[in-house]
Steps between C-alpha positions, in 0.01 A plus 500: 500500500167614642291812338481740709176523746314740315463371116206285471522099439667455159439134454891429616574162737731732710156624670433174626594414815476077551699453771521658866876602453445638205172722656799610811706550224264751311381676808854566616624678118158670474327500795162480307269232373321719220406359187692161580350132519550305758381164460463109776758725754419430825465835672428439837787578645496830354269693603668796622694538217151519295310722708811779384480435168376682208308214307294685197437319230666150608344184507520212760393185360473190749719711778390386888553795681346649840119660432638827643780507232252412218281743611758773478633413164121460336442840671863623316402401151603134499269203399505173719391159337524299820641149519241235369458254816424130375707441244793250434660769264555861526373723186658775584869317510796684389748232396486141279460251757800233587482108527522543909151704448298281334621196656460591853372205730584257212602286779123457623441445098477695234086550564641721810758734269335822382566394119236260607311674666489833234365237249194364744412867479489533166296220467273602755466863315548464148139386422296699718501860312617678816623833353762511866622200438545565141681877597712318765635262227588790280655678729713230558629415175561854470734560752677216408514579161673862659756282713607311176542778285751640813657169535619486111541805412833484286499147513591262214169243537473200248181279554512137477196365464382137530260281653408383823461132435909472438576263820822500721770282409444480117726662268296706356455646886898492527559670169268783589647556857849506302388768241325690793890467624677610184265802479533641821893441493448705162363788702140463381246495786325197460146563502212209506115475559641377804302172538627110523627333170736658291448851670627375868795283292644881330430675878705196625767546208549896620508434862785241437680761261758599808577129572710235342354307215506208773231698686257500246551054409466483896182700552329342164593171729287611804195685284476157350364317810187775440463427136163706459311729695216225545370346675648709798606911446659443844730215413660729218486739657691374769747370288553834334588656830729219602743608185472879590613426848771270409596730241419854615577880358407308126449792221206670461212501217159550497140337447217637376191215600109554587269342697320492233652161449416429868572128419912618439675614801785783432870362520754545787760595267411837347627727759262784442119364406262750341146354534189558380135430503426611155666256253502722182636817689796211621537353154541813340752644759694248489576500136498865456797539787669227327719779296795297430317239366285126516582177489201266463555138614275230404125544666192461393182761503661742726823558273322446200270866607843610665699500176220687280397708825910626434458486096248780465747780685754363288316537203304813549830646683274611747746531769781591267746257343447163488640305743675137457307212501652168499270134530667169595446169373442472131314224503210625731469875370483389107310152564330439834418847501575674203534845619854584360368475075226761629696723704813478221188645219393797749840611506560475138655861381441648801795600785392219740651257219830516598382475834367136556683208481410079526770305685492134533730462789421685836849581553530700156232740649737739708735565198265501280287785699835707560583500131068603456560762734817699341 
């Protein structure tokens, strides 16, 4: 429900309007803008509706509208940030993007698709101290950062972590897509950094939740003709898209990458894909909305920071109780990379000890996080 016109902007989501049904659907119960954000609507086909509006105190970010009807609402109280023209991403965005999105001309290559494209950006701007370019990326990984707090609120998210280098049709690929599976059929909302590797195998797992196990041995089949994301992004890619359209309507779970790692595309499989320029503000988002819990597959410098980047709110109970923490694969987390007798001496007499657990076994990782999480 909507405040009413008159109070000032209290911080609340239901003042942002991200959507043009939802701006009809505001003008209609209120008949007043005031004090509301609207933010990427395209408002050119409203302009008569604006010019009779009462817009003090709301902000437009990114809205095209007519120059009349931005003149009237600047000259009613109402600040305008104007669309950006130029760039392959919108700052101002209201939602997490989808696979579709970034993908876009994939059939031209991936160098077309504006995933691509958003990361020759970056490199062209991340070096050359241009405070716009620097805003514009802010901006962005704010808003998304606003459409992912909207898109879980409530949610039960558990993280799986895991590295990129984990190559269709191995088992350690299968195993992850199958705990990605078991999760989601759990009623967890499987949530990833949203890359290749292990991440795309637990998006895979929860879009094949709704499907017979079948599914899930069948697509595994097909991903494994595109083993690795090089030498080509468009050949898996491709082969990505080729399960969701011979499986479509697969569940839903979402990735959390950068383009900071411009050299990892995103995954097809997470259907809603928060991304960001600024790899810390990602990293720690990602774990911090992971309030159900994390499970950290085998990686290597990535998951190593990951797990401790988790640890510290756990052990400060910074963000409240600890939350579960489960690694898999005994032999890599206590010899390879001994990270589990460290992380088991931080939590020594403190609450997050009952909270972390070492499995050997991949598929011990679901039960073992349910029982963490009771």
């Amino acid at each position: 429900m909507h405040p009413t016109p008159a109070q000032p902007f209290d911080g609340s989501h239901d003042r942002e309007i991200e959507s043009l049904a939802e701006f009809d659907e505001v003008v209609a119960e209120h008949g007043s803008l005031a004090h509301h954000r609207v933010q990427a609507v395209d408002l050119t086909d409203r302009t008569k509706t604006l010019l009779t509006l009462d817009t003090t105190g709301a902000v437009f970010l990114g809205c095209p509208m007519d120059p009349e009807a931005a003149a009237h609402v600047r000259s009613s109280g109402a600040l305008v940030f104007p669309p950006v023209p130029g760039l392959p991403f919108d700052p101002y965005r209201g939602f997490a993007y989808s696979p579709e999105e970034l993908f876009e001309s994939l059939e031209e290559g991936y160098e077309a698709t504006p995933d691509a494209r958003a990361y020759a950006w970056f490199q062209r701007t991340k070096a050359d101290g241009d405070v716009f370019a620097t805003m514009l990326r802010a901006i962005h990984d704010d808003a998304v950062s606003d459409a992912l707090d909207e898109l879980l609120a409530g949610a039960r998210v558990v993280g799986v972590m895991g590295g990129h280098a984990m190559a269709r049709g191995t088992a350690a690929y299968a195993g992850a897509a199958r705990l990605g599976r078991e999760l989601a059929r759990a009623g967890f909302t499987v949530a990833t950094g949203g890359g290749p590797g292990a991440m795309e195998a637990a998006n895979l797992g929860a879009y094949a939740a709704p499907f017979a196990d079948s599914m899930l041995e069948e697509a595994l089949r097909v991903l494994a003709e595109a083993p690795s994301f090089r030498p080509s992004v468009t050949d898996w890619a491709r082969a990505a898209f080729e399960v969701r359209e011979r499986w479509p309507g697969g569940g839903e779970s979402v990735g959390i990458p950068t383009w900071f790692y411009g050299h990892e595309p995103p995954n097809a499989f997470a259907a809603h894909i928060a991304k960001y320029f600024a790899n810390a503000t990602r990293e720690d988002g990602l774990l911090a909305r992971s309030t159900a819990g994390v499970v950290f597959l085998p990686g290597a410098a990535g998951t190593v920071q990951e797990i401790f980047d988790n640890a510290t709110p756990n052990y400060y109970e910074s963000r409240g109780e600890p939350t579960p923490m489960v690694l898999v694969n005994e032999e890599h987390w206590t010899r390879e990379l001994p990270t589990w007798p460290l992380l088991q001496s931080l939590a020594r007499g403190r609450s997050m000890e009952s909270r972390i657990a070492l499995v050997d076994r991949i598929e011990q990782a679901p039960e073992v996080l349910k029982r963490l999480c009771s």
